[in-house]
Amino acid sequence: MTALKKLVKTRSGGLEVPDDFPLSEDIENAKIDRHLKIPSIEQFDGTIDPVDFINMFDARMSFFGNAEIARYRFYCTCLKSTALEWFNNLPPRSIEL
């Protein structure tokens, strides 16, 4: 949680994401439905097969009808421990649509 707090700071205008965040500006600036239904997904810590986790994540997000952009934005919230460290160490703005 500390890593996420460092990544995102709250301002009166909303959320500001630092320039070194892995998601591209296009992903960060895309509008997401305020009524988006987020499925319950157990956090991935790197101890299970990553392909199994991604398949499960994609299946649950699809079931709830979530658009691709929502998947990009929600993915990092499903990571913890070494998996979150890996995500945080990706090159800045390296994940694009």
mmCIF file of N, CA, C and O in Angstrom:
data_model
loop_
_atom_site.group_PDB
_atom_site.id
_atom_site.type_symbol
_atom_site.label_atom_id
_atom_site.label_comp_id
_atom_site.label_asym_id
_atom_site.label_seq_id
_atom_site.Cartn_x
_atom_site.Cartn_y
_atom_site.Cartn_z
ATOM 1 N N MET A 1 0.822 -1.182 0.000
ATOM 2 C CA MET A 1 0.000 0.000 0.000
ATOM 3 C C MET A 1 0.869 1.250 0.000
ATOM 4 O O MET A 1 0.504 2.252 -0.595
ATOM 5 N N THR A 2 2.003 1.177 0.643
ATOM 6 C CA THR A 2 2.905 2.321 0.673
ATOM 7 C C THR A 2 3.338 2.704 -0.728
ATOM 8 O O THR A 2 3.408 3.884 -1.063
ATOM 9 N N ALA A 3 3.604 1.700 -1.568
ATOM 10 C CA ALA A 3 4.032 1.983 -2.940
ATOM 11 C C ALA A 3 2.941 2.718 -3.712
ATOM 12 O O ALA A 3 3.223 3.653 -4.454
ATOM 13 N N LEU A 4 1.688 2.298 -3.529
ATOM 14 C CA LEU A 4 0.599 2.976 -4.232
ATOM 15 C C LEU A 4 0.422 4.401 -3.726
ATOM 16 O O LEU A 4 0.137 5.306 -4.494
ATOM 17 N N LYS A 5 0.599 4.598 -2.430
ATOM 18 C CA LYS A 5 0.489 5.952 -1.882
ATOM 19 C C LYS A 5 1.558 6.864 -2.460
ATOM 20 O O LYS A 5 1.328 8.041 -2.678
ATOM 21 N N LYS A 6 2.735 6.303 -2.710
ATOM 22 C CA LYS A 6 3.798 7.091 -3.324
ATOM 23 C C LYS A 6 3.478 7.399 -4.784
ATOM 24 O O LYS A 6 3.854 8.440 -5.306
ATOM 25 N N LEU A 7 2.787 6.462 -5.459
ATOM 26 C CA LEU A 7 2.494 6.628 -6.877
ATOM 27 C C LEU A 7 1.406 7.654 -7.149
ATOM 28 O O LEU A 7 1.408 8.320 -8.164
ATOM 29 N N VAL A 8 0.463 7.743 -6.234
ATOM 30 C CA VAL A 8 -0.697 8.599 -6.481
ATOM 31 C C VAL A 8 -0.874 9.569 -5.327
ATOM 32 O O VAL A 8 -0.866 9.173 -4.184
ATOM 33 N N LYS A 9 -1.029 10.843 -5.654
ATOM 34 C CA LYS A 9 -1.311 11.817 -4.610
ATOM 35 C C LYS A 9 -2.609 12.536 -4.971
ATOM 36 O O LYS A 9 -2.916 12.755 -6.136
ATOM 37 N N THR A 10 -3.382 12.883 -3.963
ATOM 38 C CA THR A 10 -4.674 13.502 -4.192
ATOM 39 C C THR A 10 -4.529 15.012 -4.230
ATOM 40 O O THR A 10 -3.818 15.600 -3.440
ATOM 41 N N ARG A 11 -5.215 15.597 -5.192
ATOM 42 C CA ARG A 11 -5.280 17.060 -5.300
ATOM 43 C C ARG A 11 -6.742 17.445 -5.403
ATOM 44 O O ARG A 11 -7.586 16.605 -5.650
ATOM 45 N N SER A 12 -7.046 18.714 -5.275
ATOM 46 C CA SER A 12 -8.433 19.159 -5.366
ATOM 47 C C SER A 12 -9.026 18.842 -6.735
ATOM 48 O O SER A 12 -10.217 18.646 -6.868
ATOM 49 N N GLY A 13 -8.200 18.790 -7.768
ATOM 50 C CA GLY A 13 -8.676 18.499 -9.119
ATOM 51 C C GLY A 13 -8.797 17.018 -9.407
ATOM 52 O O GLY A 13 -9.177 16.629 -10.496
ATOM 53 N N GLY A 14 -8.442 16.157 -8.490
ATOM 54 C CA GLY A 14 -8.525 14.720 -8.723
ATOM 55 C C GLY A 14 -7.199 14.051 -8.453
ATOM 56 O O GLY A 14 -6.435 14.485 -7.609
ATOM 57 N N LEU A 15 -6.910 12.992 -9.196
ATOM 58 C CA LEU A 15 -5.694 12.232 -8.979
ATOM 59 C C LEU A 15 -4.615 12.670 -9.946
ATOM 60 O O LEU A 15 -4.867 12.890 -11.121
ATOM 61 N N GLU A 16 -3.420 12.772 -9.446
ATOM 62 C CA GLU A 16 -2.277 13.092 -10.294
ATOM 63 C C GLU A 16 -1.338 11.901 -10.268
ATOM 64 O O GLU A 16 -0.982 11.397 -9.207
ATOM 65 N N VAL A 17 -0.954 11.449 -11.431
ATOM 66 C CA VAL A 17 -0.067 10.296 -11.531
ATOM 67 C C VAL A 17 1.310 10.800 -11.957
ATOM 68 O O VAL A 17 1.429 11.556 -12.911
ATOM 69 N N PRO A 18 2.361 10.389 -11.244
ATOM 70 C CA PRO A 18 3.703 10.853 -11.591
ATOM 71 C C PRO A 18 4.139 10.410 -12.990
ATOM 72 O O PRO A 18 3.641 9.423 -13.518
ATOM 73 N N ASP A 19 5.073 11.142 -13.566
ATOM 74 C CA ASP A 19 5.560 10.849 -14.912
ATOM 75 C C ASP A 19 6.241 9.489 -15.031
ATOM 76 O O ASP A 19 6.345 8.951 -16.121
ATOM 77 N N ASP A 20 6.722 8.930 -13.922
ATOM 78 C CA ASP A 20 7.420 7.648 -14.000
ATOM 79 C C ASP A 20 6.491 6.440 -13.824
ATOM 80 O O ASP A 20 6.941 5.314 -13.730
ATOM 81 N N PHE A 21 5.178 6.662 -13.826
ATOM 82 C CA PHE A 21 4.210 5.573 -13.702
ATOM 83 C C PHE A 21 4.224 4.742 -14.989
ATOM 84 O O PHE A 21 4.336 5.304 -16.084
ATOM 85 N N PRO A 22 4.100 3.414 -14.913
ATOM 86 C CA PRO A 22 4.196 2.567 -16.108
ATOM 87 C C PRO A 22 3.085 2.756 -17.142
ATOM 88 O O PRO A 22 3.299 2.501 -18.319
ATOM 89 N N LEU A 23 1.887 3.185 -16.727
ATOM 90 C CA LEU A 23 0.795 3.345 -17.685
ATOM 91 C C LEU A 23 0.975 4.615 -18.503
ATOM 92 O O LEU A 23 1.383 5.650 -17.985
ATOM 93 N N SER A 24 0.628 4.538 -19.786
ATOM 94 C CA SER A 24 0.761 5.692 -20.676
ATOM 95 C C SER A 24 -0.235 6.786 -20.276
ATOM 96 O O SER A 24 -1.228 6.527 -19.591
ATOM 97 N N GLU A 25 0.026 7.985 -20.739
ATOM 98 C CA GLU A 25 -0.881 9.097 -20.461
ATOM 99 C C GLU A 25 -2.252 8.852 -21.080
ATOM 100 O O GLU A 25 -3.269 9.253 -20.511
ATOM 101 N N ASP A 26 -2.299 8.206 -22.243
ATOM 102 C CA ASP A 26 -3.585 7.891 -22.875
ATOM 103 C C ASP A 26 -4.441 7.013 -21.969
ATOM 104 O O ASP A 26 -5.647 7.217 -21.855
ATOM 105 N N ILE A 27 -3.824 6.035 -21.331
ATOM 106 C CA ILE A 27 -4.555 5.154 -20.415
ATOM 107 C C ILE A 27 -4.987 5.942 -19.188
ATOM 108 O O ILE A 27 -6.129 5.854 -18.743
ATOM 109 N N GLU A 28 -4.085 6.717 -18.640
ATOM 110 C CA GLU A 28 -4.400 7.492 -17.443
ATOM 111 C C GLU A 28 -5.498 8.517 -17.675
ATOM 112 O O GLU A 28 -6.303 8.782 -16.794
ATOM 113 N N ASN A 29 -5.542 9.119 -18.852
ATOM 114 C CA ASN A 29 -6.500 10.182 -19.142
ATOM 115 C C ASN A 29 -7.835 9.686 -19.693
ATOM 116 O O ASN A 29 -8.768 10.470 -19.823
ATOM 117 N N ALA A 30 -7.921 8.415 -20.002
ATOM 118 C CA ALA A 30 -9.163 7.868 -20.568
ATOM 119 C C ALA A 30 -10.283 7.902 -19.530
ATOM 120 O O ALA A 30 -10.054 7.675 -18.346
ATOM 121 N N LYS A 31 -11.467 8.204 -20.002
ATOM 122 C CA LYS A 31 -12.637 8.242 -19.124
ATOM 123 C C LYS A 31 -13.106 6.822 -18.839
ATOM 124 O O LYS A 31 -13.132 5.978 -19.721
ATOM 125 N N ILE A 32 -13.474 6.592 -17.588
ATOM 126 C CA ILE A 32 -14.011 5.296 -17.170
ATOM 127 C C ILE A 32 -15.367 5.552 -16.534
ATOM 128 O O ILE A 32 -15.543 6.504 -15.773
ATOM 129 N N ASP A 33 -16.325 4.705 -16.848
ATOM 130 C CA ASP A 33 -17.680 4.820 -16.312
ATOM 131 C C ASP A 33 -17.642 4.848 -14.785
ATOM 132 O O ASP A 33 -17.046 3.978 -14.152
ATOM 133 N N ARG A 34 -18.286 5.851 -14.209
ATOM 134 C CA ARG A 34 -18.315 5.990 -12.741
ATOM 135 C C ARG A 34 -19.060 4.819 -12.081
ATOM 136 O O ARG A 34 -18.856 4.543 -10.914
ATOM 137 N N HIS A 35 -19.925 4.160 -12.821
ATOM 138 C CA HIS A 35 -20.720 3.064 -12.272
ATOM 139 C C HIS A 35 -20.113 1.703 -12.607
ATOM 140 O O HIS A 35 -20.803 0.687 -12.568
ATOM 141 N N LEU A 36 -18.845 1.708 -12.909
ATOM 142 C CA LEU A 36 -18.135 0.493 -13.283
ATOM 143 C C LEU A 36 -18.218 -0.541 -12.160
ATOM 144 O O LEU A 36 -17.977 -0.226 -10.999
ATOM 145 N N LYS A 37 -18.581 -1.756 -12.522
ATOM 146 C CA LYS A 37 -18.628 -2.846 -11.541
ATOM 147 C C LYS A 37 -17.281 -3.553 -11.567
ATOM 148 O O LYS A 37 -16.880 -4.103 -12.581
ATOM 149 N N ILE A 38 -16.614 -3.526 -10.442
ATOM 150 C CA ILE A 38 -15.307 -4.163 -10.316
ATOM 151 C C ILE A 38 -15.485 -5.516 -9.632
ATOM 152 O O ILE A 38 -16.017 -5.587 -8.525
ATOM 153 N N PRO A 39 -15.048 -6.583 -10.278
ATOM 154 C CA PRO A 39 -15.183 -7.905 -9.657
ATOM 155 C C PRO A 39 -14.207 -8.091 -8.508
ATOM 156 O O PRO A 39 -13.197 -7.404 -8.409
ATOM 157 N N SER A 40 -14.535 -9.024 -7.663
ATOM 158 C CA SER A 40 -13.633 -9.384 -6.572
ATOM 159 C C SER A 40 -12.522 -10.268 -7.147
ATOM 160 O O SER A 40 -12.804 -11.316 -7.733
ATOM 161 N N ILE A 41 -11.302 -9.805 -7.011
ATOM 162 C CA ILE A 41 -10.154 -10.541 -7.540
ATOM 163 C C ILE A 41 -9.080 -10.589 -6.452
ATOM 164 O O ILE A 41 -8.665 -9.557 -5.938
ATOM 165 N N GLU A 42 -8.661 -11.813 -6.116
ATOM 166 C CA GLU A 42 -7.605 -11.960 -5.119
ATOM 167 C C GLU A 42 -6.307 -11.368 -5.668
ATOM 168 O O GLU A 42 -5.984 -11.544 -6.843
ATOM 169 N N GLN A 43 -5.566 -10.667 -4.829
ATOM 170 C CA GLN A 43 -4.334 -10.033 -5.279
ATOM 171 C C GLN A 43 -3.273 -11.073 -5.627
ATOM 172 O O GLN A 43 -3.139 -12.097 -4.965
ATOM 173 N N PHE A 44 -2.531 -10.768 -6.675
ATOM 174 C CA PHE A 44 -1.461 -11.629 -7.167
ATOM 175 C C PHE A 44 -0.148 -11.187 -6.537
ATOM 176 O O PHE A 44 0.216 -10.017 -6.603
ATOM 177 N N ASP A 45 0.569 -12.138 -5.926
ATOM 178 C CA ASP A 45 1.838 -11.801 -5.276
ATOM 179 C C ASP A 45 3.046 -12.450 -5.947
ATOM 180 O O ASP A 45 4.162 -12.327 -5.479
ATOM 181 N N GLY A 46 2.803 -13.160 -7.051
ATOM 182 C CA GLY A 46 3.903 -13.782 -7.780
ATOM 183 C C GLY A 46 4.172 -15.220 -7.397
ATOM 184 O O GLY A 46 5.072 -15.836 -7.948
ATOM 185 N N THR A 47 3.386 -15.772 -6.465
ATOM 186 C CA THR A 47 3.659 -17.139 -6.017
ATOM 187 C C THR A 47 2.871 -18.195 -6.788
ATOM 188 O O THR A 47 3.131 -19.379 -6.634
ATOM 189 N N ILE A 48 1.892 -17.758 -7.591
ATOM 190 C CA ILE A 48 1.163 -18.711 -8.437
ATOM 191 C C ILE A 48 1.528 -18.430 -9.897
ATOM 192 O O ILE A 48 2.174 -17.428 -10.195
ATOM 193 N N ASP A 49 1.089 -19.291 -10.775
ATOM 194 C CA ASP A 49 1.398 -19.147 -12.198
ATOM 195 C C ASP A 49 0.819 -17.830 -12.722
ATOM 196 O O ASP A 49 -0.397 -17.611 -12.644
ATOM 197 N N PRO A 50 1.662 -16.930 -13.248
ATOM 198 C CA PRO A 50 1.168 -15.645 -13.738
ATOM 199 C C PRO A 50 0.186 -15.775 -14.902
ATOM 200 O O PRO A 50 -0.736 -14.966 -15.033
ATOM 201 N N VAL A 51 0.349 -16.798 -15.736
ATOM 202 C CA VAL A 51 -0.585 -17.001 -16.848
ATOM 203 C C VAL A 51 -1.974 -17.340 -16.296
ATOM 204 O O VAL A 51 -2.989 -16.824 -16.781
ATOM 205 N N ASP A 52 -2.022 -18.183 -15.259
ATOM 206 C CA ASP A 52 -3.308 -18.506 -14.626
ATOM 207 C C ASP A 52 -3.954 -17.246 -14.058
ATOM 208 O O ASP A 52 -5.162 -17.038 -14.201
ATOM 209 N N PHE A 53 -3.163 -16.400 -13.403
ATOM 210 C CA PHE A 53 -3.709 -15.170 -12.828
ATOM 211 C C PHE A 53 -4.261 -14.252 -13.920
ATOM 212 O O PHE A 53 -5.363 -13.723 -13.803
ATOM 213 N N ILE A 54 -3.500 -14.057 -14.986
ATOM 214 C CA ILE A 54 -3.945 -13.167 -16.070
ATOM 215 C C ILE A 54 -5.217 -13.720 -16.722
ATOM 216 O O ILE A 54 -6.148 -12.956 -17.014
ATOM 217 N N ASN A 55 -5.287 -15.024 -16.929
ATOM 218 C CA ASN A 55 -6.496 -15.632 -17.502
ATOM 219 C C ASN A 55 -7.702 -15.424 -16.595
ATOM 220 O O ASN A 55 -8.799 -15.096 -17.055
ATOM 221 N N MET A 56 -7.512 -15.607 -15.289
ATOM 222 C CA MET A 56 -8.590 -15.408 -14.328
ATOM 223 C C MET A 56 -8.997 -13.936 -14.293
ATOM 224 O O MET A 56 -10.181 -13.601 -14.316
ATOM 225 N N PHE A 57 -8.026 -13.044 -14.259
ATOM 226 C CA PHE A 57 -8.287 -11.605 -14.237
ATOM 227 C C PHE A 57 -9.098 -11.206 -15.476
ATOM 228 O O PHE A 57 -10.132 -10.539 -15.373
ATOM 229 N N ASP A 58 -8.650 -11.640 -16.636
ATOM 230 C CA ASP A 58 -9.321 -11.298 -17.883
ATOM 231 C C ASP A 58 -10.741 -11.865 -17.926
ATOM 232 O O ASP A 58 -11.681 -11.177 -18.340
ATOM 233 N N ALA A 59 -10.908 -13.090 -17.474
ATOM 234 C CA ALA A 59 -12.234 -13.720 -17.481
ATOM 235 C C ALA A 59 -13.195 -12.968 -16.565
ATOM 236 O O ALA A 59 -14.343 -12.700 -16.948
ATOM 237 N N ARG A 60 -12.749 -12.601 -15.390
ATOM 238 C CA ARG A 60 -13.640 -11.880 -14.460
ATOM 239 C C ARG A 60 -13.960 -10.483 -14.957
ATOM 240 O O ARG A 60 -15.091 -10.023 -14.843
ATOM 241 N N MET A 61 -12.979 -9.801 -15.510
ATOM 242 C CA MET A 61 -13.229 -8.461 -16.044
ATOM 243 C C MET A 61 -14.178 -8.544 -17.242
ATOM 244 O O MET A 61 -15.056 -7.704 -17.401
ATOM 245 N N SER A 62 -14.033 -9.574 -18.071
ATOM 246 C CA SER A 62 -14.929 -9.766 -19.213
ATOM 247 C C SER A 62 -16.347 -10.057 -18.748
ATOM 248 O O SER A 62 -17.318 -9.528 -19.298
ATOM 249 N N PHE A 63 -16.483 -10.895 -17.744
ATOM 250 C CA PHE A 63 -17.795 -11.261 -17.213
ATOM 251 C C PHE A 63 -18.554 -10.020 -16.754
ATOM 252 O O PHE A 63 -19.753 -9.910 -16.927
ATOM 253 N N PHE A 64 -17.839 -9.076 -16.173
ATOM 254 C CA PHE A 64 -18.468 -7.852 -15.694
ATOM 255 C C PHE A 64 -18.585 -6.792 -16.794
ATOM 256 O O PHE A 64 -19.019 -5.680 -16.552
ATOM 257 N N GLY A 65 -18.181 -7.146 -18.007
ATOM 258 C CA GLY A 65 -18.343 -6.253 -19.145
ATOM 259 C C GLY A 65 -17.414 -5.051 -19.139
ATOM 260 O O GLY A 65 -17.712 -4.033 -19.741
ATOM 261 N N ASN A 66 -16.287 -5.164 -18.478
ATOM 262 C CA ASN A 66 -15.381 -4.033 -18.374
ATOM 263 C C ASN A 66 -14.551 -3.862 -19.639
ATOM 264 O O ASN A 66 -14.016 -4.819 -20.188
ATOM 265 N N ALA A 67 -14.450 -2.634 -20.073
ATOM 266 C CA ALA A 67 -13.690 -2.290 -21.270
ATOM 267 C C ALA A 67 -12.196 -2.490 -21.037
ATOM 268 O O ALA A 67 -11.725 -2.537 -19.899
ATOM 269 N N GLU A 68 -11.476 -2.577 -22.130
ATOM 270 C CA GLU A 68 -10.032 -2.801 -22.061
ATOM 271 C C GLU A 68 -9.332 -1.732 -21.214
ATOM 272 O O GLU A 68 -8.451 -2.045 -20.429
ATOM 273 N N ILE A 69 -9.749 -0.493 -21.348
ATOM 274 C CA ILE A 69 -9.096 0.590 -20.610
ATOM 275 C C ILE A 69 -9.258 0.393 -19.105
ATOM 276 O O ILE A 69 -8.338 0.649 -18.333
ATOM 277 N N ALA A 70 -10.406 -0.095 -18.677
ATOM 278 C CA ALA A 70 -10.633 -0.358 -17.257
ATOM 279 C C ALA A 70 -9.704 -1.471 -16.766
ATOM 280 O O ALA A 70 -9.209 -1.430 -15.645
ATOM 281 N N ARG A 71 -9.448 -2.442 -17.626
ATOM 282 C CA ARG A 71 -8.555 -3.542 -17.254
ATOM 283 C C ARG A 71 -7.140 -3.027 -17.005
ATOM 284 O O ARG A 71 -6.481 -3.417 -16.044
ATOM 285 N N TYR A 72 -6.678 -2.145 -17.887
ATOM 286 C CA TYR A 72 -5.350 -1.559 -17.700
ATOM 287 C C TYR A 72 -5.266 -0.827 -16.364
ATOM 288 O O TYR A 72 -4.304 -0.973 -15.622
ATOM 289 N N ARG A 73 -6.270 -0.018 -16.083
ATOM 290 C CA ARG A 73 -6.237 0.821 -14.890
ATOM 291 C C ARG A 73 -6.393 -0.005 -13.614
ATOM 292 O O ARG A 73 -5.824 0.312 -12.589
ATOM 293 N N PHE A 74 -7.198 -1.066 -13.671
ATOM 294 C CA PHE A 74 -7.485 -1.863 -12.486
ATOM 295 C C PHE A 74 -6.399 -2.891 -12.179
ATOM 296 O O PHE A 74 -6.213 -3.297 -11.039
ATOM 297 N N TYR A 75 -5.653 -3.298 -13.193
ATOM 298 C CA TYR A 75 -4.684 -4.395 -13.049
ATOM 299 C C TYR A 75 -3.702 -4.186 -11.900
ATOM 300 O O TYR A 75 -3.497 -5.074 -11.076
ATOM 301 N N CYS A 76 -3.098 -3.011 -11.816
ATOM 302 C CA CYS A 76 -2.074 -2.803 -10.789
ATOM 303 C C CYS A 76 -2.646 -2.853 -9.382
ATOM 304 O O CYS A 76 -1.920 -3.134 -8.425
ATOM 305 N N THR A 77 -3.953 -2.644 -9.225
ATOM 306 C CA THR A 77 -4.556 -2.734 -7.895
ATOM 307 C C THR A 77 -4.714 -4.184 -7.449
ATOM 308 O O THR A 77 -5.024 -4.437 -6.293
ATOM 309 N N CYS A 78 -4.510 -5.119 -8.368
ATOM 310 C CA CYS A 78 -4.621 -6.546 -8.066
ATOM 311 C C CYS A 78 -3.261 -7.171 -7.769
ATOM 312 O O CYS A 78 -3.154 -8.386 -7.665
ATOM 313 N N LEU A 79 -2.233 -6.352 -7.658
ATOM 314 C CA LEU A 79 -0.883 -6.852 -7.407
ATOM 315 C C LEU A 79 -0.449 -6.509 -5.990
ATOM 316 O O LEU A 79 -0.853 -5.488 -5.438
ATOM 317 N N LYS A 80 0.389 -7.367 -5.435
ATOM 318 C CA LYS A 80 0.979 -7.091 -4.128
ATOM 319 C C LYS A 80 2.353 -7.734 -4.056
ATOM 320 O O LYS A 80 2.726 -8.529 -4.918
ATOM 321 N N SER A 81 3.093 -7.358 -3.069
ATOM 322 C CA SER A 81 4.399 -7.946 -2.793
ATOM 323 C C SER A 81 5.343 -7.803 -3.993
ATOM 324 O O SER A 81 5.454 -6.732 -4.566
ATOM 325 N N THR A 82 6.009 -8.889 -4.367
ATOM 326 C CA THR A 82 7.004 -8.803 -5.445
ATOM 327 C C THR A 82 6.368 -8.489 -6.796
ATOM 328 O O THR A 82 7.003 -7.865 -7.641
ATOM 329 N N ALA A 83 5.106 -8.874 -6.995
ATOM 330 C CA ALA A 83 4.421 -8.555 -8.252
ATOM 331 C C ALA A 83 4.203 -7.043 -8.371
ATOM 332 O O ALA A 83 4.390 -6.466 -9.448
ATOM 333 N N LEU A 84 3.848 -6.390 -7.282
ATOM 334 C CA LEU A 84 3.670 -4.941 -7.296
ATOM 335 C C LEU A 84 5.013 -4.238 -7.468
ATOM 336 O O LEU A 84 5.110 -3.244 -8.187
ATOM 337 N N GLU A 85 6.038 -4.767 -6.834
ATOM 338 C CA GLU A 85 7.389 -4.205 -7.027
ATOM 339 C C GLU A 85 7.798 -4.277 -8.495
ATOM 340 O O GLU A 85 8.354 -3.327 -9.041
ATOM 341 N N TRP A 86 7.536 -5.431 -9.118
ATOM 342 C CA TRP A 86 7.846 -5.596 -10.544
ATOM 343 C C TRP A 86 7.121 -4.525 -11.357
ATOM 344 O O TRP A 86 7.730 -3.863 -12.191
ATOM 345 N N PHE A 87 5.816 -4.357 -11.115
ATOM 346 C CA PHE A 87 5.024 -3.372 -11.853
ATOM 347 C C PHE A 87 5.594 -1.961 -11.658
ATOM 348 O O PHE A 87 5.751 -1.208 -12.615
ATOM 349 N N ASN A 88 5.895 -1.625 -10.438
ATOM 350 C CA ASN A 88 6.404 -0.286 -10.129
ATOM 351 C C ASN A 88 7.768 -0.013 -10.755
ATOM 352 O O ASN A 88 8.147 1.143 -10.924
ATOM 353 N N ASN A 89 8.496 -1.064 -11.093
ATOM 354 C CA ASN A 89 9.820 -0.896 -11.692
ATOM 355 C C ASN A 89 9.826 -0.999 -13.213
ATOM 356 O O ASN A 89 10.892 -0.939 -13.833
ATOM 357 N N LEU A 90 8.648 -1.118 -13.818
ATOM 358 C CA LEU A 90 8.579 -1.094 -15.281
ATOM 359 C C LEU A 90 8.993 0.298 -15.765
ATOM 360 O O LEU A 90 8.828 1.289 -15.046
ATOM 361 N N PRO A 91 9.513 0.390 -16.971
ATOM 362 C CA PRO A 91 9.900 1.705 -17.494
ATOM 363 C C PRO A 91 8.707 2.665 -17.521
ATOM 364 O O PRO A 91 7.574 2.245 -17.762
ATOM 365 N N PRO A 92 8.958 3.939 -17.267
ATOM 366 C CA PRO A 92 7.889 4.933 -17.287
ATOM 367 C C PRO A 92 7.129 4.924 -18.605
ATOM 368 O O PRO A 92 7.724 4.835 -19.687
ATOM 369 N N ARG A 93 5.802 4.974 -18.486
ATOM 370 C CA ARG A 93 4.897 5.077 -19.638
ATOM 371 C C ARG A 93 5.095 3.961 -20.664
ATOM 372 O O ARG A 93 4.855 4.144 -21.845
ATOM 373 N N SER A 94 5.533 2.791 -20.202
ATOM 374 C CA SER A 94 5.819 1.683 -21.119
ATOM 375 C C SER A 94 4.607 0.837 -21.464
ATOM 376 O O SER A 94 4.638 0.054 -22.412
ATOM 377 N N ILE A 95 3.518 0.992 -20.738
ATOM 378 C CA ILE A 95 2.301 0.228 -21.025
ATOM 379 C C ILE A 95 1.356 1.129 -21.800
ATOM 380 O O ILE A 95 0.890 2.148 -21.301
ATOM 381 N N GLU A 96 1.112 0.758 -23.051
ATOM 382 C CA GLU A 96 0.301 1.579 -23.949
ATOM 383 C C GLU A 96 -0.884 0.794 -24.463
ATOM 384 O O GLU A 96 -0.905 -0.434 -24.408
ATOM 385 N N LEU A 97 -1.866 1.521 -24.992
ATOM 386 C CA LEU A 97 -3.045 0.893 -25.596
ATOM 387 C C LEU A 97 -2.660 0.125 -26.832
ATOM 388 O O LEU A 97 -1.791 0.446 -27.539
#
